[in-house]
Amino acid sequence: MSFKIGLLGLGTVGTGTAEILLSPEGRHPLVQELEIYRVGVRDLSKPRDVQISKEILTTDLESIATDPEVDIVVELLGGLEPARSLILKAIAHGKHVVTANKAVISRFAEEIYDAANEKGVYVMLEAAVGGGIPIIQPLKQTLGVNRIQAITGIVNGTTNYILTRMQNEGADFADVLADAQKLGYAEADPTADVEGLDAADKIAILASLAYGGRIKLEEVYHEGISKVGAADIAYAEKLGFVIKLLAVAKQMTVAPNEPELLQVRVHPTLVPKQHPLASVSGVYNAIFVEGDPIGQVMFYGRGAGAGPTASAVVSDILNIASILKIISQSPVPSPQSPVPNLHPLLACTHQHYCQIAPMEELVTRFYARFLTNDSPGVIGHLGTSFGNYGVSLESVVQTGFRGDLAEIVVVTHDVREGNFRQALAEIRALEAVDSIASLLRVL
Amino acid sequence: MSFKIGLLGLGTVGTGTAEILLSPEGRHPLVQELEIYRVGVRDLSKPRDVQISKEILTTDLESIATDPEVDIVVELLGGLEPARSLILKAIAHGKHVVTANKAVISRFAEEIYDAANEKGVYVMLEAAVGGGIPIIQPLKQTLGVNRIQAITGIVNGTTNYILTRMQNEGADFADVLADAQKLGYAEADPTADVEGLDAADKIAILASLAYGGRIKLEEVYHEGISKVGAADIAYAEKLGFVIKLLAVAKQMTVAPNEPELLQVRVHPTLVPKQHPLASVSGVYNAIFVEGDPIGQVMFYGRGAGAGPTASAVVSDILNIASILKIISQSPVPSPQSPVPNLHPLLACTHQHYCQIAPMEELVTRFYARFLTNDSPGVIGHLGTSFGNYGVSLESVVQTGFRGDLAEIVVVTHDVREGNFRQALAEIRALEAVDSIASLLRVL
């Protein structure tokens, strides 16, 4: 039995995928039964790092998505279009789909999974989050028996690389970013990474799997790392924290007898040094999952790169091929008969949307850095304003001077974000307060 | 559609499993379709922490394994017998099996999987290694497309708890063990844990999955932590290491043009502090996997306990139930027709045995602590003996005195274990050398 793969895209990940498929020795025996049947590329004449016969290359991507011989379409184009249309076209033609495209899945999950369920085909996306780290399949297959309390992830390698270097070198964001761009760790336009958009796509996908509901991407709060200063990293260090860009999905009760809401958010966060996520450095990713009754588990590895991502892509292909093998004894569904049963752990079975909690309902600790006049009683004024809104302080450190201004760092106890924001508004209006230099949440 | 579960054992993990099955809200919808049909216990009159109707309890375990109504037998008895016989009996009666029993699987995999393949049933064992940590399913389903280079795990919570406390408190092994026994973290007879037997069972299972071959348990080298001294932990700390009981499976080439051999071994090891395994503390487990092309991935979580282990057990049940659902459209195999195709990633497909490398072929760094007379030239004598067998030293530290004796600690560069042992034999015969106080491998 052999399974015919139509590969859309032969860039970094496409090449890595082809390399695995073309060298099955030492891998699971089923890899031998996967055949690269056609490959869609933009430019036929481009030299390739992988030995693929010219005859199976084509620039007509749609002809792959509709080819009656193709069993599984592997979309590795990236970007929204033509990726989305080709995925839908492949589904419409009864093909299973494997994709690494977090942007398409986080935006068009409804359209894609409704179409896939109607056709009885799989859309698999292990490579969309965490590169090679097995996280999608464990969430679907192993962790699904748990009530997931929270998912907390470092899911963007570029920002973790930048923050790690800022921490190790005491350097400023802009300098490290420029260097990361030179080294190829950050894109020429770094917005999607540094402003948390990429991480928002990924946490939307993870939240959807963990909580069994769809997520509207526009409801995912995201805040990037461009405003994190070298000073904040240094203060965090002194207070026993490292700063990480975290993507969080967490259930919360806003009011008794009301349904639980879901927080889905991305923001730089002070992480206690002893937390397992604190030691995840450089381009590594990690996803920390808390559930009942499993407790805490963490998945760690390279979040990007040809090899890790291709590993995830081929594992999805293998999973689909396995299922095709076990149902091959059953009669092929005729046009009159119903579509085949889909594997309940691999298919998307939910259709409702998760209710997302507004950010002001979030209850968390905060770190804030104030620049103030060096006048007596400033800390007292801050304390009074915080007290007015029920914000209690865990520590207040007057740490030094920045030019003429005194620098005061506070860490609060758990507080409702709405209350904390009200206190800040009052503080901002205080005469002695020059500015709020930074504001970060604490894990 | 509902799946009838026959539960063998209602101890800690059995109770945890029943609790998940009896409270499906907030879990994967398929959990609702799992029915606890019968439960086998030793004592009917024992009070239970979980609400199970008396009518489904029985002390006749065999009647569950042979009950024609039961779809999936869940063996949570532990120990070799009657667990092994009941698993085989259940398979013979066409039932799928879920087990948390590392001892049975690591010893009787051949017998059990041959029987299961003949009958076309699954034997699932996510709970046998790493408690709740998803590691078996990722190895089977996500990492299988990789060529696995090495698996390095902290897979025994008791020894990791003891070593962590020895490190934090500077305490001796015997004292911490006694306290751990009082607190319930170590058994009254701690042999299986502290001598590395439990870890050997587990690495045999992981190696078998990662390298697609069977492992003879008696070929797994194991060495426990009872000889690790407070002094070694302190020296390791100074040299930039922590000491962990590691279970390792790793491919190696002994000679060019000869087939690769597999190292499978358990021993206390100096782990560099910056290695991700170094910060895995207390009762936590972690499994670090290196593969081509995925690179490094790590799985972290609680390695034992009712909740985590039950999570793994129920996830296996769910996986089997999922497959039963998708093949339910196909005609039930008649006595004449072949057994159903098994899912190629979930079934055991290998039958050969892995060739295990003898320990003397291992190439690794060593840490050794010598007690010697305080005479000039001792370090020179040691160095000469090491040199005679091609052992080159990374560092030599004369660290102080223990009574009248000088204490010398060396760390070698990579060396063939056989050569290192020959050098040690020569050193042991030196007049100036009192004893080799400890000998540990370095990661």
GROMACS .gro file of N, CA and C in nm, chain A residues 181-306:
model
  378
  181GLN      N    1   1.831   4.031   1.341
  181GLN     CA    2   1.794   4.040   1.199
  181GLN      C    3   1.913   4.004   1.112
  182LYS      N    4   2.031   4.055   1.152
  182LYS     CA    5   2.152   4.025   1.075
  182LYS      C    6   2.179   3.874   1.075
  183LEU      N    7   2.157   3.810   1.189
  183LEU     CA    8   2.187   3.668   1.203
  183LEU      C    9   2.077   3.577   1.148
  184GLY      N   10   1.967   3.639   1.104
  184GLY     CA   11   1.859   3.558   1.048
  184GLY      C   12   1.764   3.500   1.152
  185TYR      N   13   1.775   3.544   1.277
  185TYR     CA   14   1.681   3.498   1.380
  185TYR      C   15   1.555   3.583   1.384
  186ALA      N   16   1.560   3.699   1.318
  186ALA     CA   17   1.441   3.784   1.311
  186ALA      C   18   1.423   3.827   1.167
  187GLU      N   19   1.297   3.843   1.126
  187GLU     CA   20   1.265   3.884   0.988
  187GLU      C   21   1.298   4.032   0.968
  188ALA      N   22   1.311   4.070   0.840
  188ALA     CA   23   1.331   4.211   0.806
  188ALA      C   24   1.217   4.294   0.863
  189ASP      N   25   1.093   4.247   0.845
  189ASP     CA   26   0.981   4.310   0.915
  189ASP      C   27   0.946   4.221   1.034
  190PRO      N   28   0.991   4.261   1.153
  190PRO     CA   29   0.977   4.171   1.269
  190PRO      C   30   0.844   4.183   1.341
  191THR      N   31   0.750   4.262   1.286
  191THR     CA   32   0.628   4.295   1.360
  191THR      C   33   0.555   4.172   1.414
  192ALA      N   34   0.531   4.074   1.326
  192ALA     CA   35   0.450   3.959   1.369
  192ALA      C   36   0.510   3.890   1.490
  193ASP      N   37   0.642   3.880   1.494
  193ASP     CA   38   0.708   3.818   1.609
  193ASP      C   39   0.708   3.910   1.730
  194VAL      N   40   0.768   4.030   1.714
  194VAL     CA   41   0.793   4.111   1.835
  194VAL      C   42   0.666   4.172   1.893
  195GLU      N   43   0.562   4.188   1.812
  195GLU     CA   44   0.438   4.243   1.869
  195GLU      C   45   0.343   4.133   1.917
  196GLY      N   46   0.387   4.009   1.913
  196GLY     CA   47   0.307   3.903   1.973
  196GLY      C   48   0.198   3.846   1.884
  197LEU      N   49   0.196   3.884   1.756
  197LEU     CA   50   0.090   3.836   1.667
  197LEU      C   51   0.106   3.688   1.636
  198ASP      N   52   0.230   3.647   1.612
  198ASP     CA   53   0.257   3.506   1.584
  198ASP      C   54   0.219   3.421   1.705
  199ALA      N   55   0.257   3.467   1.822
  199ALA     CA   56   0.222   3.392   1.945
  199ALA      C   57   0.071   3.390   1.965
  200ALA      N   58   0.002   3.497   1.924
  200ALA     CA   59  -0.145   3.501   1.938
  200ALA      C   60  -0.209   3.395   1.848
  201ASP      N   61  -0.161   3.381   1.725
  201ASP     CA   62  -0.211   3.275   1.636
  201ASP      C   63  -0.197   3.140   1.705
  202LYS      N   64  -0.080   3.118   1.765
  202LYS     CA   65  -0.051   2.986   1.820
  202LYS      C   66  -0.134   2.957   1.945
  203ILE      N   67  -0.148   3.056   2.034
  203ILE     CA   68  -0.225   3.028   2.155
  203ILE      C   69  -0.373   3.012   2.122
  204ALA      N   70  -0.418   3.081   2.016
  204ALA     CA   71  -0.557   3.060   1.973
  204ALA      C   72  -0.578   2.914   1.933
  205ILE      N   73  -0.482   2.858   1.863
  205ILE     CA   74  -0.492   2.717   1.820
  205ILE      C   75  -0.487   2.624   1.941
  206LEU      N   76  -0.391   2.647   2.031
  206LEU     CA   77  -0.378   2.560   2.149
  206LEU      C   78  -0.503   2.569   2.237
  207ALA      N   79  -0.554   2.692   2.256
  207ALA     CA   80  -0.672   2.710   2.341
  207ALA      C   81  -0.791   2.636   2.282
  208SER      N   82  -0.804   2.645   2.152
  208SER     CA   83  -0.915   2.579   2.085
  208SER      C   84  -0.911   2.428   2.109
  209LEU      N   85  -0.791   2.370   2.100
  209LEU     CA   86  -0.777   2.226   2.122
  209LEU      C   87  -0.798   2.190   2.268
  210ALA      N   88  -0.744   2.272   2.357
  210ALA     CA   89  -0.748   2.237   2.499
  210ALA      C   90  -0.887   2.253   2.557
  211TYR      N   91  -0.960   2.352   2.507
  211TYR     CA   92  -1.090   2.382   2.567
  211TYR      C   93  -1.207   2.341   2.477
  212GLY      N   94  -1.175   2.278   2.365
  212GLY     CA   95  -1.282   2.222   2.283
  212GLY      C   96  -1.381   2.325   2.233
  213GLY      N   97  -1.332   2.440   2.189
  213GLY     CA   98  -1.421   2.541   2.133
  213GLY      C   99  -1.342   2.627   2.037
  214ARG      N  100  -1.414   2.701   1.953
  214ARG     CA  101  -1.341   2.787   1.860
  214ARG      C  102  -1.306   2.919   1.926
  215ILE      N  103  -1.205   2.984   1.871
  215ILE     CA  104  -1.156   3.109   1.927
  215ILE      C  105  -1.158   3.214   1.817
  216LYS      N  106  -1.213   3.331   1.848
  216LYS     CA  107  -1.204   3.442   1.753
  216LYS      C  108  -1.070   3.510   1.774
  217LEU      N  109  -0.986   3.507   1.671
  217LEU     CA  110  -0.850   3.557   1.686
  217LEU      C  111  -0.848   3.703   1.732
  218GLU      N  112  -0.948   3.781   1.688
  218GLU     CA  113  -0.948   3.923   1.726
  218GLU      C  114  -0.978   3.941   1.875
  219GLU      N  115  -1.022   3.837   1.942
  219GLU     CA  116  -1.046   3.848   2.087
  219GLU      C  117  -0.923   3.809   2.169
  220VAL      N  118  -0.817   3.769   2.102
  220VAL     CA  119  -0.695   3.731   2.174
  220VAL      C  120  -0.614   3.859   2.201
  221TYR      N  121  -0.593   3.888   2.329
  221TYR     CA  122  -0.515   4.005   2.366
  221TYR      C  123  -0.368   3.980   2.335
  222HIS      N  124  -0.302   4.078   2.273
  222HIS     CA  125  -0.159   4.059   2.251
  222HIS      C  126  -0.083   4.188   2.267
  223GLU      N  127   0.034   4.172   2.327
  223GLU     CA  128   0.120   4.283   2.361
  223GLU      C  129   0.261   4.229   2.339
  224GLY      N  130   0.345   4.307   2.268
  224GLY     CA  131   0.477   4.256   2.231
  224GLY      C  132   0.585   4.292   2.330
  225ILE      N  133   0.708   4.273   2.287
  225ILE     CA  134   0.820   4.293   2.380
  225ILE      C  135   0.898   4.421   2.349
  226SER      N  136   0.850   4.501   2.251
  226SER     CA  137   0.933   4.615   2.209
  226SER      C  138   0.948   4.720   2.319
  227LYS      N  139   0.856   4.718   2.417
  227LYS     CA  140   0.868   4.818   2.524
  227LYS      C  141   0.942   4.765   2.647
  228VAL      N  142   0.986   4.640   2.643
  228VAL     CA  143   1.061   4.587   2.757
  228VAL      C  144   1.201   4.645   2.756
  229GLY      N  145   1.239   4.710   2.864
  229GLY     CA  146   1.369   4.776   2.868
  229GLY      C  147   1.474   4.693   2.938
  230ALA      N  148   1.599   4.726   2.910
  230ALA     CA  149   1.710   4.660   2.982
  230ALA      C  150   1.693   4.680   3.132
  231ALA      N  151   1.641   4.798   3.172
  231ALA     CA  152   1.620   4.826   3.314
  231ALA      C  153   1.522   4.727   3.376
  232ASP      N  154   1.415   4.697   3.302
  232ASP     CA  155   1.314   4.605   3.356
  232ASP      C  156   1.373   4.465   3.376
  233ILE      N  157   1.454   4.425   3.278
  233ILE     CA  158   1.514   4.291   3.289
  233ILE      C  159   1.607   4.286   3.411
  234ALA      N  160   1.679   4.396   3.434
  234ALA     CA  161   1.769   4.400   3.549
  234ALA      C  162   1.692   4.400   3.681
  235TYR      N  163   1.583   4.479   3.689
  235TYR     CA  164   1.504   4.479   3.812
  235TYR      C  165   1.439   4.344   3.835
  236ALA      N  166   1.388   4.285   3.727
  236ALA     CA  167   1.323   4.154   3.739
  236ALA      C  168   1.423   4.053   3.796
  237GLU      N  169   1.543   4.057   3.743
  237GLU     CA  170   1.650   3.967   3.790
  237GLU      C  171   1.671   3.982   3.941
  238LYS      N  172   1.678   4.108   3.986
  238LYS     CA  173   1.699   4.133   4.130
  238LYS      C  174   1.584   4.080   4.214
  239LEU      N  175   1.464   4.089   4.158
  239LEU     CA  176   1.345   4.046   4.231
  239LEU      C  177   1.321   3.896   4.219
  240GLY      N  178   1.408   3.826   4.142
  240GLY     CA  179   1.394   3.681   4.131
  240GLY      C  180   1.314   3.633   4.011
  241PHE      N  181   1.312   3.716   3.906
  241PHE     CA  182   1.234   3.681   3.788
  241PHE      C  183   1.316   3.691   3.660
  242VAL      N  184   1.269   3.622   3.555
  242VAL     CA  185   1.316   3.652   3.421
  242VAL      C  186   1.193   3.697   3.340
  243ILE      N  187   1.217   3.776   3.236
  243ILE     CA  188   1.104   3.823   3.154
  243ILE      C  189   1.093   3.738   3.029
  244LYS      N  190   0.974   3.683   3.006
  244LYS     CA  191   0.947   3.598   2.891
  244LYS      C  192   0.819   3.647   2.823
  245LEU      N  193   0.813   3.631   2.691
  245LEU     CA  194   0.686   3.655   2.623
  245LEU      C  195   0.602   3.529   2.637
  246LEU      N  196   0.497   3.538   2.718
  246LEU     CA  197   0.414   3.419   2.741
  246LEU      C  198   0.283   3.429   2.664
  247ALA      N  199   0.241   3.314   2.615
  247ALA     CA  200   0.108   3.301   2.556
  247ALA      C  201   0.028   3.214   2.651
  248VAL      N  202  -0.084   3.267   2.696
  248VAL     CA  203  -0.158   3.201   2.805
  248VAL      C  204  -0.302   3.175   2.764
  249ALA      N  205  -0.351   3.058   2.794
  249ALA     CA  206  -0.495   3.030   2.786
  249ALA      C  207  -0.533   2.969   2.919
  250LYS      N  208  -0.636   3.024   2.980
  250LYS     CA  209  -0.666   2.985   3.118
  250LYS      C  210  -0.814   3.004   3.145
  251GLN      N  211  -0.872   2.908   3.216
  251GLN     CA  212  -1.012   2.923   3.252
  251GLN      C  213  -1.025   3.008   3.377
  252MET      N  214  -1.131   3.088   3.383
  252MET     CA  215  -1.150   3.168   3.503
  252MET      C  216  -1.299   3.183   3.533
  253THR      N  217  -1.328   3.198   3.663
  253THR     CA  218  -1.464   3.224   3.706
  253THR      C  219  -1.473   3.372   3.737
  254VAL      N  220  -1.559   3.444   3.668
  254VAL     CA  221  -1.572   3.587   3.693
  254VAL      C  222  -1.670   3.610   3.807
  255ALA      N  223  -1.779   3.539   3.805
  255ALA     CA  224  -1.877   3.553   3.912
  255ALA      C  225  -1.934   3.415   3.941
  256PRO      N  226  -1.968   3.390   4.070
  256PRO     CA  227  -2.025   3.260   4.104
  256PRO      C  228  -2.153   3.236   4.025
  257ASN      N  229  -2.180   3.112   3.991
  257ASN     CA  230  -2.300   3.072   3.917
  257ASN      C  231  -2.301   3.121   3.772
  258GLU      N  232  -2.194   3.186   3.731
  258GLU     CA  233  -2.187   3.221   3.589
  258GLU      C  234  -2.090   3.126   3.520
  259PRO      N  235  -2.111   3.104   3.390
  259PRO     CA  236  -2.021   3.010   3.322
  259PRO      C  237  -1.877   3.060   3.323
  260GLU      N  238  -1.785   2.967   3.321
  260GLU     CA  239  -1.644   3.005   3.321
  260GLU      C  240  -1.609   3.073   3.189
  261LEU      N  241  -1.519   3.168   3.197
  261LEU     CA  242  -1.471   3.234   3.076
  261LEU      C  243  -1.328   3.189   3.052
  262LEU      N  244  -1.283   3.216   2.931
  262LEU     CA  245  -1.148   3.177   2.894
  262LEU      C  246  -1.065   3.303   2.873
  263GLN      N  247  -0.950   3.309   2.937
  263GLN     CA  248  -0.852   3.414   2.905
  263GLN      C  249  -0.762   3.359   2.795
  264VAL      N  250  -0.742   3.439   2.692
  264VAL     CA  251  -0.644   3.400   2.590
  264VAL      C  252  -0.563   3.524   2.560
  265ARG      N  253  -0.433   3.522   2.594
  265ARG     CA  254  -0.357   3.646   2.593
  265ARG      C  255  -0.209   3.620   2.573
  266VAL      N  256  -0.143   3.721   2.517
  266VAL     CA  257   0.000   3.715   2.492
  266VAL      C  258   0.060   3.844   2.545
  267HIS      N  259   0.159   3.833   2.632
  267HIS     CA  260   0.225   3.954   2.683
  267HIS      C  261   0.355   3.918   2.750
  268PRO      N  262   0.449   4.014   2.755
  268PRO     CA  263   0.571   3.988   2.831
  268PRO      C  264   0.535   3.973   2.978
  269THR      N  265   0.603   3.883   3.045
  269THR     CA  266   0.562   3.844   3.180
  269THR      C  267   0.686   3.817   3.264
  270LEU      N  268   0.681   3.859   3.391
  270LEU     CA  269   0.787   3.821   3.485
  270LEU      C  270   0.760   3.679   3.532
  271VAL      N  271   0.855   3.590   3.507
  271VAL     CA  272   0.841   3.449   3.542
  271VAL      C  273   0.938   3.419   3.657
  272PRO      N  274   0.888   3.364   3.769
  272PRO     CA  275   0.979   3.331   3.880
  272PRO      C  276   1.090   3.238   3.830
  273LYS      N  277   1.212   3.263   3.878
  273LYS     CA  278   1.328   3.188   3.826
  273LYS      C  279   1.316   3.038   3.846
  274GLN      N  280   1.244   2.995   3.949
  274GLN     CA  281   1.236   2.851   3.973
  274GLN      C  282   1.128   2.783   3.889
  275HIS      N  283   1.050   2.861   3.815
  275HIS     CA  284   0.947   2.803   3.728
  275HIS      C  285   1.013   2.733   3.609
  276PRO      N  286   0.963   2.615   3.569
  276PRO     CA  287   1.027   2.544   3.457
  276PRO      C  288   1.039   2.627   3.330
  277LEU      N  289   0.950   2.723   3.307
  277LEU     CA  290   0.960   2.804   3.185
  277LEU      C  291   1.075   2.903   3.192
  278ALA      N  292   1.122   2.936   3.313
  278ALA     CA  293   1.224   3.040   3.327
  278ALA      C  294   1.355   3.001   3.260
  279SER      N  295   1.385   2.870   3.257
  279SER     CA  296   1.514   2.829   3.201
  279SER      C  297   1.506   2.793   3.053
  280VAL      N  298   1.395   2.824   2.989
  280VAL     CA  299   1.383   2.800   2.845
  280VAL      C  300   1.445   2.918   2.772
  281SER      N  301   1.560   2.895   2.710
  281SER     CA  302   1.640   3.006   2.659
  281SER      C  303   1.653   3.002   2.507
  282GLY      N  304   1.696   3.116   2.453
  282GLY     CA  305   1.728   3.124   2.311
  282GLY      C  306   1.608   3.092   2.225
  283VAL      N  307   1.631   3.021   2.115
  283VAL     CA  308   1.522   2.995   2.021
  283VAL      C  309   1.433   2.879   2.064
  284TYR      N  310   1.459   2.822   2.181
  284TYR     CA  311   1.375   2.712   2.227
  284TYR      C  312   1.235   2.761   2.264
  285ASN      N  313   1.140   2.671   2.249
  285ASN     CA  314   1.001   2.693   2.289
  285ASN      C  315   0.967   2.593   2.398
  286ALA      N  316   0.866   2.623   2.476
  286ALA     CA  317   0.815   2.525   2.571
  286ALA      C  318   0.670   2.556   2.599
  287ILE      N  319   0.592   2.452   2.618
  287ILE     CA  320   0.451   2.469   2.649
  287ILE      C  321   0.423   2.395   2.780
  288PHE      N  322   0.373   2.471   2.876
  288PHE     CA  323   0.350   2.422   3.012
  288PHE      C  324   0.199   2.406   3.027
  289VAL      N  325   0.155   2.286   3.058
  289VAL     CA  326   0.011   2.258   3.064
  289VAL      C  327  -0.025   2.214   3.205
  290GLU      N  328  -0.131   2.273   3.259
  290GLU     CA  329  -0.182   2.231   3.390
  290GLU      C  330  -0.323   2.176   3.373
  291GLY      N  331  -0.345   2.057   3.429
  291GLY     CA  332  -0.477   1.996   3.412
  291GLY      C  333  -0.513   1.911   3.531
  292ASP      N  334  -0.641   1.876   3.535
  292ASP     CA  335  -0.693   1.790   3.640
  292ASP      C  336  -0.731   1.659   3.576
  293PRO      N  337  -0.671   1.548   3.616
  293PRO     CA  338  -0.585   1.527   3.733
  293PRO      C  339  -0.436   1.519   3.701
  294ILE      N  340  -0.391   1.558   3.584
  294ILE     CA  341  -0.251   1.530   3.547
  294ILE      C  342  -0.151   1.617   3.622
  295GLY      N  343  -0.197   1.734   3.672
  295GLY     CA  344  -0.101   1.826   3.733
  295GLY      C  345  -0.028   1.903   3.625
  296GLN      N  346   0.102   1.921   3.643
  296GLN     CA  347   0.181   2.003   3.551
  296GLN      C  348   0.264   1.916   3.458
  297VAL      N  349   0.257   1.944   3.329
  297VAL     CA  350   0.347   1.881   3.233
  297VAL      C  351   0.403   1.989   3.142
  298MET      N  352   0.523   1.965   3.091
  298MET     CA  353   0.583   2.064   3.001
  298MET      C  354   0.646   1.994   2.882
  299PHE      N  355   0.636   2.058   2.767
  299PHE     CA  356   0.691   2.008   2.641
  299PHE      C  357   0.790   2.111   2.591
  300TYR      N  358   0.910   2.067   2.560
  300TYR     CA  359   1.021   2.159   2.533
  300TYR      C  360   1.093   2.118   2.405
  301GLY      N  361   1.134   2.214   2.325
  301GLY     CA  362   1.213   2.181   2.207
  301GLY      C  363   1.230   2.302   2.116
  302ARG      N  364   1.286   2.277   1.998
  302ARG     CA  365   1.306   2.385   1.904
  302ARG      C  366   1.173   2.421   1.840
  303GLY      N  367   1.142   2.550   1.844
  303GLY     CA  368   1.012   2.595   1.796
  303GLY      C  369   1.008   2.626   1.648
  304ALA      N  370   1.118   2.609   1.579
  304ALA     CA  371   1.120   2.642   1.437
  304ALA      C  372   1.236   2.570   1.372
  305GLY      N  373   1.255   2.595   1.243
  305GLY     CA  374   1.365   2.533   1.171
  305GLY      C  375   1.315   2.420   1.082
  306ALA      N  376   1.390   2.394   0.976
  306ALA     CA  377   1.348   2.295   0.876
  306ALA      C  378   1.329   2.157   0.939
   0.00000   0.00000   0.00000
